Amino acid sequence: MKGLIKLFDSNETNFKHNKNVLSEFTSAYITEDIDGTLEFDGEYPLFDEKKLSKELNIGKTIKSPIYDNRHDQLFKIRKPNFSTSNKSVSVYAQAIGYADLGSNIVLGCHIPAGTTRKKAIEMLLNARQQKIRDYHVGNLDTSTNTNINLGLDESTGEVINYLDIDYKSPLKGLLDESENSIYKAYRGELIWDNFEINMVNKRGSDNKFTIRSGKNLQDLEKEISDMDDDFATALIMCSSDGLYLPNNEIIYSSLANKYDRYHYKVIKCDDVSLEDLITENSTDEDVEKAKQVVYEQLRERAQNYFNEGMAELLGSYTINFLELAKSEEYKDYSQLTNCSIGNEVTTIYPELDLKVTTRVTKIKYNVLKDEIEEITVGNIKKDIADSINNTENKVDNVADKVNNNKNDLKKTKVTMEKYNNSIVLKVENLSKDTMAKIEVLEKEIV
């Protein structure tokens, strides 16, 4: 063990002393995943020599070494289980920031347009109702992105480019996937470091490595599922006002034939609308042109969904490093355990016909032995519905697009003239005073 496990009172502010050292843990593990969970689990003797087991109560703070270069981490005890039959205390604790922010409340926090993710987190922390501890934002987030796109305001038709976090815990305001949150608005991966909080675009170092099975490596679990709600290989696209692609057109992924059947999904695009492109004075020709614009937008968005990985089955692989150490290829495997959440890993396992490069999504660290025992690797899938409408580098202002399309329709004149031996199709831009034409003759087009 590279450091001591210590116990502190719930209201402690000085975590540097060694008053209560928990030296009798029989097991102690830290588990962290890429979704923002950081937990401590341990077993402590009920009848310990120091008589500290009775102090392992809800709200107390455990300080423990961790697997990477962060300082020893603080965990708040959430669930102690005292067992006389096993003569032990099972302790479950969460990262102190996770626990504190989860039990606090934000009554109202308005994050205006033009705010960076780092500043947004700072505003959220300042808006929490109870400020017992000094939670603050670190300097790991270097993103300058200020674009937020949370869909369209139904009353104005404008992009919602701001964020309101009201009547929810700061933790939900930070990480909630289903409602307004900083994660939903900006995306990112969270790093807990005691009272410092960072959200970055992508966790992980440059320490890439390959794991190849040997004759003694058996402990690898592979889990793949096609039950994800966001998994589809064939998309039926629809605008916000109910316009589907013509002739029941279905957009298929290039991976569609990889599976035994097609997986269909109807997608309604809230940011695509025919009504926004036409007026009461629009001619039938104008309406048809507007439809073509909508069709193009729907096809583009379908391709974006597939580019985001909608048609890819996500695999999850759990690798036990203790078994890995026994294999001939990895007698010296210390470099493999020097990994972090988000690192890239190439796993080669011929018995499962498996060769895949993924990222470390979960780490299980043995505190007492000071070694990573188990990692889970897998693909990180963005929330499809949000990532299409919320890109980091570009937010399309739908109102501007609407106006531009309306103006283009008004400024464009299309005519078809029939002559004895030909037909001439002309397209004129009235504002720019330009014209292009196609002449169709009996045996050629000029």
CSV table of C-alpha atoms in Angstrom, one decimal:
chain,number,residue,atom,x,y,z
A,1,MET,CA,0.0,0.0,0.0
A,2,LYS,CA,1.5,3.3,-1.0
A,3,GLY,CA,-0.2,5.3,1.7
A,4,LEU,CA,-2.4,5.1,4.8
A,5,ILE,CA,-6.2,4.8,5.0
A,6,LYS,CA,-7.5,7.3,7.5
A,7,LEU,CA,-10.8,8.2,9.1
A,8,PHE,CA,-12.1,11.7,9.8
A,9,ASP,CA,-15.1,13.2,11.4
A,10,SER,CA,-17.9,14.5,9.1
A,11,ASN,CA,-17.2,18.1,9.9
A,12,GLU,CA,-13.4,17.8,9.6
A,13,THR,CA,-11.5,20.5,7.7
A,14,ASN,CA,-7.9,19.4,8.2
A,15,PHE,CA,-7.2,16.1,6.5
A,16,LYS,CA,-3.5,16.1,7.0
A,17,HIS,CA,-3.3,14.6,10.5
A,18,ASN,CA,-3.0,10.8,11.3
A,19,LYS,CA,-5.3,10.7,14.3
A,20,ASN,CA,-7.3,7.7,13.2
A,21,VAL,CA,-5.4,5.3,10.9
A,22,LEU,CA,-7.5,2.4,9.6
A,23,SER,CA,-4.7,-0.1,9.4
A,24,GLU,CA,-6.8,-3.3,9.8
A,25,PHE,CA,-8.8,-3.3,6.6
A,26,THR,CA,-8.9,-6.9,5.2
A,27,SER,CA,-9.9,-5.6,1.8
A,28,ALA,CA,-10.2,-2.1,0.3
A,29,TYR,CA,-11.1,-1.3,-3.3
A,30,ILE,CA,-11.6,1.9,-5.3
A,31,THR,CA,-13.7,1.7,-8.4
A,32,GLU,CA,-14.0,4.5,-10.9
A,33,ASP,CA,-15.8,4.7,-14.2
A,34,ILE,CA,-15.9,7.2,-17.1
A,35,ASP,CA,-19.5,8.2,-16.3
A,36,GLY,CA,-18.4,10.1,-13.2
A,37,THR,CA,-18.6,7.5,-10.4
A,38,LEU,CA,-15.8,7.1,-7.9
A,39,GLU,CA,-16.4,4.7,-5.0
A,40,PHE,CA,-14.6,3.0,-2.1
A,41,ASP,CA,-15.6,-0.5,-0.8
A,42,GLY,CA,-13.9,-2.1,2.2
A,43,GLU,CA,-14.1,-4.8,4.9
A,44,TYR,CA,-12.9,-3.9,8.4
A,45,PRO,CA,-12.9,-6.2,11.4
A,46,LEU,CA,-15.7,-5.6,13.8
A,47,PHE,CA,-13.5,-6.2,16.9
A,48,ASP,CA,-10.4,-4.3,15.8
A,49,GLU,CA,-7.5,-3.6,18.1
A,50,LYS,CA,-7.9,0.2,17.8
A,51,LYS,CA,-11.7,0.1,18.4
A,52,LEU,CA,-12.3,2.2,15.3
A,53,SER,CA,-14.9,0.0,13.7
A,54,LYS,CA,-17.6,1.6,15.8
A,55,GLU,CA,-16.6,5.0,14.2
A,56,LEU,CA,-17.3,3.8,10.7
A,57,ASN,CA,-20.6,5.6,10.5
A,58,ILE,CA,-22.6,7.4,7.8
A,59,GLY,CA,-21.2,10.9,7.1
A,60,LYS,CA,-17.7,10.1,8.3
A,61,THR,CA,-14.8,10.6,5.8
A,62,ILE,CA,-12.3,8.0,4.6
A,63,LYS,CA,-9.0,9.2,3.0
A,64,SER,CA,-7.4,6.6,0.8
A,65,PRO,CA,-4.6,6.4,-1.8
A,66,ILE,CA,-5.7,6.1,-5.4
A,67,TYR,CA,-4.2,4.5,-8.5
A,68,ASP,CA,-3.1,7.6,-10.4
A,69,ASN,CA,-1.2,10.8,-9.7
A,70,ARG,CA,-4.1,12.5,-7.8
A,71,HIS,CA,-3.7,13.2,-4.1
A,72,ASP,CA,-5.2,10.7,-1.7
A,73,GLN,CA,-8.9,10.9,-2.2
A,74,LEU,CA,-11.7,11.6,0.3
A,75,PHE,CA,-14.7,9.4,0.4
A,76,LYS,CA,-17.9,10.0,2.4
A,77,ILE,CA,-19.3,6.9,4.1
A,78,ARG,CA,-22.8,6.3,2.7
A,79,LYS,CA,-23.6,2.7,3.9
A,80,PRO,CA,-21.8,0.8,6.7
A,81,ASN,CA,-23.0,-2.7,7.3
A,82,PHE,CA,-22.1,-4.1,10.7
A,83,SER,CA,-22.3,-7.9,10.8
A,84,THR,CA,-21.8,-9.9,14.0
A,85,SER,CA,-21.9,-13.2,12.2
A,86,ASN,CA,-19.0,-12.2,9.9
A,87,LYS,CA,-17.4,-10.1,12.6
A,88,SER,CA,-16.8,-7.4,10.1
A,89,VAL,CA,-18.0,-4.0,8.9
A,90,SER,CA,-18.6,-3.6,5.2
A,91,VAL,CA,-18.1,0.0,4.2
A,92,TYR,CA,-19.4,1.7,1.1
A,93,ALA,CA,-18.3,5.3,0.5
A,94,GLN,CA,-18.6,7.8,-2.4
A,95,ALA,CA,-16.2,10.5,-3.6
A,96,ILE,CA,-16.8,13.4,-1.2
A,97,GLY,CA,-17.8,15.7,-4.0
A,98,TYR,CA,-20.2,13.2,-5.5
A,99,ALA,CA,-21.9,12.7,-2.1
A,100,ASP,CA,-22.0,16.3,-1.1
A,101,LEU,CA,-23.3,17.7,-4.4
A,102,GLY,CA,-25.8,14.9,-4.6
A,103,SER,CA,-27.4,15.9,-1.3
A,104,ASN,CA,-27.4,19.7,-1.9
A,105,ILE,CA,-29.8,21.7,-4.0
A,106,VAL,CA,-29.7,24.5,-6.6
A,107,LEU,CA,-32.9,26.6,-6.5
A,108,GLY,CA,-32.0,28.6,-9.6
A,109,CYS,CA,-28.9,28.9,-11.8
A,110,HIS,CA,-29.0,30.7,-15.2
A,111,ILE,CA,-26.0,30.1,-17.5
A,112,PRO,CA,-26.2,32.6,-20.3
A,113,ALA,CA,-25.2,32.1,-24.0
A,114,GLY,CA,-21.5,32.5,-24.6
A,115,THR,CA,-20.4,30.8,-21.4
A,116,THR,CA,-17.6,28.2,-21.4
A,117,ARG,CA,-18.0,24.8,-19.7
A,118,LYS,CA,-15.5,25.7,-17.0
A,119,LYS,CA,-17.3,28.9,-16.2
A,120,ALA,CA,-20.7,27.1,-16.2
A,121,ILE,CA,-19.5,24.6,-13.6
A,122,GLU,CA,-18.2,27.5,-11.5
A,123,MET,CA,-21.6,29.2,-11.7
A,124,LEU,CA,-23.3,26.0,-10.7
A,125,LEU,CA,-21.1,25.5,-7.7
A,126,ASN,CA,-21.7,29.1,-6.6
A,127,ALA,CA,-25.5,28.5,-6.9
A,128,ARG,CA,-25.7,25.6,-4.5
A,129,GLN,CA,-27.8,26.3,-1.4
A,130,GLN,CA,-25.4,25.1,1.3
A,131,LYS,CA,-21.7,26.0,0.9
A,132,ILE,CA,-20.0,24.1,3.7
A,133,ARG,CA,-17.0,23.0,1.7
A,134,ASP,CA,-14.9,25.0,-0.8
A,135,TYR,CA,-15.7,23.2,-4.0
A,136,HIS,CA,-14.1,24.8,-7.0
A,137,VAL,CA,-13.2,24.2,-10.7
A,138,GLY,CA,-9.7,23.1,-11.6
A,139,ASN,CA,-7.6,24.1,-14.6
A,140,LEU,CA,-7.7,20.9,-16.6
A,141,ASP,CA,-10.5,22.1,-18.9
A,142,THR,CA,-8.9,24.1,-21.7
A,143,SER,CA,-12.0,24.1,-24.0
A,144,THR,CA,-13.0,27.5,-25.3
A,145,ASN,CA,-16.3,26.3,-26.7
A,146,THR,CA,-19.2,28.5,-25.7
A,147,ASN,CA,-21.9,27.0,-28.0
A,148,ILE,CA,-25.0,25.4,-26.4
A,149,ASN,CA,-27.8,23.9,-28.5
A,150,LEU,CA,-30.6,22.4,-26.4
A,151,GLY,CA,-33.1,22.4,-29.2
A,152,LEU,CA,-35.7,25.0,-30.3
A,153,ASP,CA,-37.8,27.2,-28.2
A,154,GLU,CA,-41.3,26.4,-29.3
A,155,SER,CA,-42.6,29.9,-28.7
A,156,THR,CA,-39.8,31.8,-30.7
A,157,GLY,CA,-38.3,29.1,-33.0
A,158,GLU,CA,-34.9,30.2,-31.7
A,159,VAL,CA,-32.1,27.8,-30.6
A,160,ILE,CA,-32.0,27.4,-26.8
A,161,ASN,CA,-28.3,28.5,-26.4
A,162,TYR,CA,-28.5,29.0,-22.6
A,163,LEU,CA,-28.9,26.7,-19.6
A,164,ASP,CA,-31.3,26.9,-16.7
A,165,ILE,CA,-30.7,24.6,-13.8
A,166,ASP,CA,-33.5,24.9,-11.2
A,167,TYR,CA,-34.7,22.9,-8.2
A,168,LYS,CA,-32.3,20.0,-8.6
A,169,SER,CA,-29.1,18.8,-6.9
A,170,PRO,CA,-25.8,20.2,-8.1
A,171,LEU,CA,-24.8,16.7,-9.0
A,172,LYS,CA,-27.8,16.3,-11.4
A,173,GLY,CA,-27.1,19.8,-12.7
A,174,LEU,CA,-23.6,18.6,-13.5
A,175,LEU,CA,-24.2,15.1,-14.9
A,176,ASP,CA,-27.9,14.5,-15.6
A,177,GLU,CA,-28.4,13.0,-19.1
A,178,SER,CA,-32.2,13.4,-19.3
A,179,GLU,CA,-32.7,17.0,-18.2
A,180,ASN,CA,-30.9,20.3,-18.4
A,181,SER,CA,-27.3,19.8,-17.2
A,182,ILE,CA,-23.8,20.9,-18.0
A,183,TYR,CA,-23.1,17.5,-19.4
A,184,LYS,CA,-26.1,17.7,-21.7
A,185,ALA,CA,-25.2,21.2,-22.8
A,186,TYR,CA,-21.4,20.8,-23.3
A,187,ARG,CA,-20.6,17.1,-23.1
A,188,GLY,CA,-17.4,16.0,-21.3
A,189,GLU,CA,-15.9,13.6,-18.9
A,190,LEU,CA,-15.7,14.3,-15.2
A,191,ILE,CA,-12.7,14.1,-12.9
A,192,TRP,CA,-13.2,14.1,-9.2
A,193,ASP,CA,-10.2,15.3,-7.1
A,194,ASN,CA,-11.5,16.0,-3.6
A,195,PHE,CA,-12.8,19.5,-3.6
A,196,GLU,CA,-11.6,20.2,-7.1
A,197,ILE,CA,-13.9,19.4,-10.0
A,198,ASN,CA,-12.8,19.2,-13.7
A,199,MET,CA,-14.8,18.3,-16.8
A,200,VAL,CA,-12.7,17.7,-19.9
A,201,ASN,CA,-13.4,16.7,-23.5
A,202,LYS,CA,-11.7,13.4,-23.1
A,203,ARG,CA,-10.0,11.7,-20.2
A,204,GLY,CA,-6.9,9.5,-20.6
A,205,SER,CA,-3.2,9.7,-21.2
A,206,ASP,CA,-1.1,8.8,-24.2
A,207,ASN,CA,-0.2,5.5,-22.6
A,208,LYS,CA,-1.7,3.1,-25.2
A,209,PHE,CA,-1.2,-0.6,-24.8
A,210,THR,CA,-2.1,-4.0,-26.2
A,211,ILE,CA,-3.4,-7.0,-24.4
A,212,ARG,CA,-3.0,-10.4,-26.1
A,213,SER,CA,-4.3,-13.6,-24.6
A,214,GLY,CA,-1.8,-16.3,-23.6
A,215,LYS,CA,-2.4,-19.9,-22.8
A,216,ASN,CA,-3.0,-19.1,-19.1
A,217,LEU,CA,-5.3,-16.1,-19.6
A,218,GLN,CA,-8.9,-17.2,-19.2
A,219,ASP,CA,-10.5,-14.3,-17.3
A,220,LEU,CA,-12.0,-12.1,-20.0
A,221,GLU,CA,-15.7,-11.3,-20.2
A,222,LYS,CA,-17.2,-10.1,-23.4
A,223,GLU,CA,-20.6,-8.5,-23.4
A,224,ILE,CA,-22.4,-7.1,-26.5
A,225,SER,CA,-26.0,-6.2,-26.9
A,226,ASP,CA,-28.3,-4.9,-29.6
A,227,MET,CA,-31.0,-3.8,-27.1
A,228,ASP,CA,-29.7,-0.2,-26.8
A,229,ASP,CA,-32.5,2.2,-27.6
A,230,ASP,CA,-30.1,4.2,-29.7
A,231,PHE,CA,-29.0,1.3,-31.8
A,232,ALA,CA,-30.4,1.3,-35.4
A,233,THR,CA,-29.3,0.4,-38.9
A,234,ALA,CA,-32.2,1.8,-40.9
A,235,LEU,CA,-33.7,5.3,-40.3
A,236,ILE,CA,-37.0,6.7,-41.2
A,237,MET,CA,-36.6,10.5,-41.0
A,238,CYS,CA,-39.3,13.0,-40.2
A,239,SER,CA,-39.3,16.8,-39.9
A,240,SER,CA,-40.8,18.5,-36.8
A,241,ASP,CA,-44.0,19.2,-38.7
A,242,GLY,CA,-44.5,15.7,-40.0
A,243,LEU,CA,-42.8,15.6,-43.4
A,244,TYR,CA,-41.2,12.3,-44.2
A,245,LEU,CA,-38.8,11.5,-47.0
A,246,PRO,CA,-40.5,10.9,-50.4
A,247,ASN,CA,-41.6,7.4,-51.5
A,248,ASN,CA,-41.1,6.1,-47.9
A,249,GLU,CA,-37.4,6.4,-48.4
A,250,ILE,CA,-35.3,4.7,-45.7
A,251,ILE,CA,-31.7,5.6,-45.0
A,252,TYR,CA,-29.6,2.6,-44.4
A,253,SER,CA,-26.2,2.4,-42.6
A,254,SER,CA,-23.2,1.1,-44.5
A,255,LEU,CA,-23.2,-1.5,-41.7
A,256,ALA,CA,-26.8,-2.6,-42.1
A,257,ASN,CA,-26.0,-5.8,-43.9
A,258,LYS,CA,-23.5,-6.8,-41.2
A,259,TYR,CA,-26.3,-8.0,-39.0
A,260,ASP,CA,-28.9,-10.7,-39.5
A,261,ARG,CA,-31.7,-8.2,-39.9
A,262,TYR,CA,-32.3,-4.5,-40.2
A,263,HIS,CA,-33.0,-2.5,-37.0
A,264,TYR,CA,-35.4,0.3,-37.8
A,265,LYS,CA,-36.0,3.5,-36.0
A,266,VAL,CA,-38.1,6.6,-36.7
A,267,ILE,CA,-36.3,9.8,-36.0
A,268,LYS,CA,-38.1,13.1,-35.6
A,269,CYS,CA,-35.8,16.1,-36.2
A,270,ASP,CA,-37.0,19.1,-34.1
A,271,ASP,CA,-34.7,21.5,-35.9
A,272,VAL,CA,-36.0,20.7,-39.4
A,273,SER,CA,-39.3,22.2,-40.5
A,274,LEU,CA,-41.1,22.8,-43.8
A,275,GLU,CA,-43.3,25.5,-42.4
A,276,ASP,CA,-40.3,27.6,-41.5
A,277,LEU,CA,-39.3,27.7,-45.2
A,278,ILE,CA,-42.6,28.8,-46.8
A,279,THR,CA,-45.1,31.6,-46.4
A,280,GLU,CA,-48.7,32.1,-47.3
A,281,ASN,CA,-47.6,33.6,-50.5
A,282,SER,CA,-45.4,30.7,-51.6
A,283,THR,CA,-46.3,29.1,-54.9
A,284,ASP,CA,-46.5,25.4,-55.5
A,285,GLU,CA,-43.0,25.7,-57.0
A,286,ASP,CA,-41.7,27.4,-53.9
A,287,VAL,CA,-43.2,24.7,-51.7
A,288,GLU,CA,-41.6,22.0,-53.8
A,289,LYS,CA,-38.2,23.7,-53.5
A,290,ALA,CA,-38.6,24.0,-49.8
A,291,LYS,CA,-39.4,20.3,-49.5
A,292,GLN,CA,-36.2,19.5,-51.3
A,293,VAL,CA,-34.3,21.5,-48.8
A,294,VAL,CA,-36.0,19.6,-45.9
A,295,TYR,CA,-35.3,16.3,-47.6
A,296,GLU,CA,-31.6,17.2,-47.9
A,297,GLN,CA,-31.5,18.2,-44.2
A,298,LEU,CA,-33.2,14.9,-43.1
A,299,ARG,CA,-30.7,12.8,-45.1
A,300,GLU,CA,-27.8,14.8,-43.7
A,301,ARG,CA,-29.0,14.2,-40.2
A,302,ALA,CA,-29.5,10.5,-40.8
A,303,GLN,CA,-25.9,10.3,-41.9
A,304,ASN,CA,-24.8,12.2,-38.8
A,305,TYR,CA,-26.5,9.7,-36.6
A,306,PHE,CA,-24.6,6.9,-38.3
A,307,ASN,CA,-21.4,8.8,-38.1
A,308,GLU,CA,-22.0,9.0,-34.3
A,309,GLY,CA,-22.0,5.2,-34.1
A,310,MET,CA,-25.8,4.5,-34.1
A,311,ALA,CA,-25.3,1.4,-36.2
A,312,GLU,CA,-22.4,0.0,-34.2
A,313,LEU,CA,-22.9,-2.6,-31.6
A,314,LEU,CA,-21.0,-1.6,-28.5
A,315,GLY,CA,-18.9,-4.2,-26.8
A,316,SER,CA,-17.8,-4.2,-23.1
A,317,TYR,CA,-14.8,-6.3,-22.1
A,318,THR,CA,-13.7,-6.9,-18.5
A,319,ILE,CA,-10.0,-7.9,-18.1
A,320,ASN,CA,-8.6,-9.3,-14.9
A,321,PHE,CA,-5.0,-8.2,-14.4
A,322,LEU,CA,-4.3,-10.8,-11.9
A,323,GLU,CA,-4.9,-13.5,-14.4
A,324,LEU,CA,-3.0,-11.5,-17.0
A,325,ALA,CA,0.1,-11.5,-14.9
A,326,LYS,CA,0.2,-15.4,-15.0
A,327,SER,CA,0.4,-15.5,-18.8
A,328,GLU,CA,3.7,-16.1,-20.5
A,329,GLU,CA,3.5,-12.9,-22.6
A,330,TYR,CA,2.9,-10.7,-19.5
A,331,LYS,CA,5.3,-11.9,-16.8
A,332,ASP,CA,6.4,-8.2,-16.6
A,333,TYR,CA,3.0,-6.5,-16.8
A,334,SER,CA,3.7,-3.5,-14.6
A,335,GLN,CA,3.4,-1.1,-17.5
A,336,LEU,CA,-0.1,-2.3,-18.3
A,337,THR,CA,-1.4,-1.4,-14.9
A,338,ASN,CA,-0.2,2.1,-15.3
A,339,CYS,CA,-3.4,3.1,-17.0
A,340,SER,CA,-6.1,5.6,-16.5
A,341,ILE,CA,-9.7,6.1,-17.3
A,342,GLY,CA,-10.0,6.9,-21.0
A,343,ASN,CA,-6.8,5.3,-22.1
A,344,GLU,CA,-6.9,3.4,-25.4
A,345,VAL,CA,-6.5,-0.3,-25.2
A,346,THR,CA,-6.2,-2.9,-28.1
A,347,THR,CA,-7.4,-6.3,-27.0
A,348,ILE,CA,-6.5,-9.3,-29.0
A,349,TYR,CA,-8.2,-12.6,-28.0
A,350,PRO,CA,-8.3,-15.2,-30.9
A,351,GLU,CA,-10.6,-17.6,-28.9
A,352,LEU,CA,-13.4,-14.9,-29.1
A,353,ASP,CA,-12.4,-13.7,-32.6
A,354,LEU,CA,-11.7,-10.4,-30.9
A,355,LYS,CA,-9.4,-7.6,-31.9
A,356,VAL,CA,-10.7,-4.3,-30.9
A,357,THR,CA,-9.3,-0.9,-29.9
A,358,THR,CA,-11.4,0.7,-27.2
A,359,ARG,CA,-11.0,2.9,-24.2
A,360,VAL,CA,-10.7,2.1,-20.5
A,361,THR,CA,-14.2,2.8,-19.1
A,362,LYS,CA,-13.8,1.4,-15.6
A,363,ILE,CA,-10.9,0.6,-13.2
A,364,LYS,CA,-10.9,-1.5,-10.0
A,365,TYR,CA,-8.0,-0.7,-7.8
A,366,ASN,CA,-6.8,-2.8,-4.9
A,367,VAL,CA,-5.7,-0.2,-2.3
A,368,LEU,CA,-4.0,-2.7,0.0
A,369,LYS,CA,-1.8,-4.2,-2.7
A,370,ASP,CA,-1.4,-0.9,-4.6
A,371,GLU,CA,-2.3,-2.4,-8.0
A,372,ILE,CA,-5.1,-2.2,-10.5
A,373,GLU,CA,-6.8,-5.6,-10.5
A,374,GLU,CA,-9.4,-5.2,-13.2
A,375,ILE,CA,-10.2,-2.9,-16.0
A,376,THR,CA,-13.3,-2.7,-18.2
A,377,VAL,CA,-12.8,-1.5,-21.8
A,378,GLY,CA,-15.5,-0.5,-24.3
A,379,ASN,CA,-16.7,2.1,-26.7
A,380,ILE,CA,-18.1,5.3,-25.3
A,381,LYS,CA,-21.3,6.2,-27.1
A,382,LYS,CA,-22.6,9.7,-27.0
A,383,ASP,CA,-26.3,10.3,-26.4
A,384,ILE,CA,-27.3,10.3,-30.0
A,385,ALA,CA,-30.3,12.7,-29.8
A,386,ASP,CA,-28.3,15.4,-28.1
A,387,SER,CA,-25.0,15.0,-29.9
A,388,ILE,CA,-26.6,15.6,-33.3
A,389,ASN,CA,-28.1,18.9,-32.1
A,390,ASN,CA,-25.1,19.9,-29.9
A,391,THR,CA,-21.7,20.0,-31.6
A,392,GLU,CA,-18.8,21.6,-29.9
A,393,ASN,CA,-17.5,23.6,-32.9
A,394,LYS,CA,-20.7,24.7,-34.7
A,395,VAL,CA,-24.2,25.6,-33.7
A,396,ASP,CA,-26.5,26.3,-36.6
A,397,ASN,CA,-28.9,29.1,-35.9
A,398,VAL,CA,-32.1,27.8,-37.3
A,399,ALA,CA,-33.8,31.2,-37.4
A,400,ASP,CA,-31.0,32.4,-39.7
A,401,LYS,CA,-31.3,29.4,-41.9
A,402,VAL,CA,-35.1,29.9,-42.2
A,403,ASN,CA,-34.6,33.5,-43.2
A,404,ASN,CA,-31.9,32.7,-45.7
A,405,ASN,CA,-34.0,30.0,-47.3
A,406,LYS,CA,-37.0,32.2,-47.5
A,407,ASN,CA,-35.0,35.0,-49.1
A,408,ASP,CA,-33.4,32.6,-51.6
A,409,LEU,CA,-36.8,31.3,-52.7
A,410,LYS,CA,-38.0,34.9,-53.3
A,411,LYS,CA,-34.8,35.9,-55.1
A,412,THR,CA,-34.7,32.9,-57.5
A,413,LYS,CA,-36.7,32.8,-60.7
A,414,VAL,CA,-37.1,29.6,-62.7
A,415,THR,CA,-38.5,29.6,-66.2
A,416,MET,CA,-39.0,27.0,-69.0
A,417,GLU,CA,-39.5,28.1,-72.6
A,418,LYS,CA,-40.5,25.8,-75.4
A,419,TYR,CA,-39.3,26.4,-79.0
A,420,ASN,CA,-39.8,24.5,-82.2
A,421,ASN,CA,-36.7,22.4,-81.8
A,422,SER,CA,-35.7,22.8,-78.2
A,423,ILE,CA,-36.6,23.5,-74.6
A,424,VAL,CA,-34.7,26.1,-72.6
A,425,LEU,CA,-34.6,26.0,-68.8
A,426,LYS,CA,-33.4,29.2,-67.1
A,427,VAL,CA,-32.5,29.8,-63.4
A,428,GLU,CA,-32.1,33.5,-62.5
A,429,ASN,CA,-30.8,35.1,-59.3
A,430,LEU,CA,-32.6,38.4,-59.3
A,431,SER,CA,-30.6,39.9,-56.4
A,432,LYS,CA,-27.2,39.1,-58.0
A,433,ASP,CA,-28.4,39.6,-61.6
A,434,THR,CA,-27.0,36.2,-62.7
A,435,MET,CA,-28.5,33.6,-64.9
A,436,ALA,CA,-27.8,30.0,-65.9
A,437,LYS,CA,-29.6,28.0,-68.5
A,438,ILE,CA,-29.8,24.5,-70.0
A,439,GLU,CA,-31.0,24.0,-73.6
A,440,VAL,CA,-32.4,20.5,-74.4
A,441,LEU,CA,-32.2,19.7,-78.2
A,442,GLU,CA,-33.4,16.6,-79.9
A,443,LYS,CA,-30.1,14.7,-79.5
A,444,GLU,CA,-28.1,16.6,-77.0
A,445,ILE,CA,-28.2,18.9,-73.9
A,446,VAL,CA,-26.2,22.2,-74.1
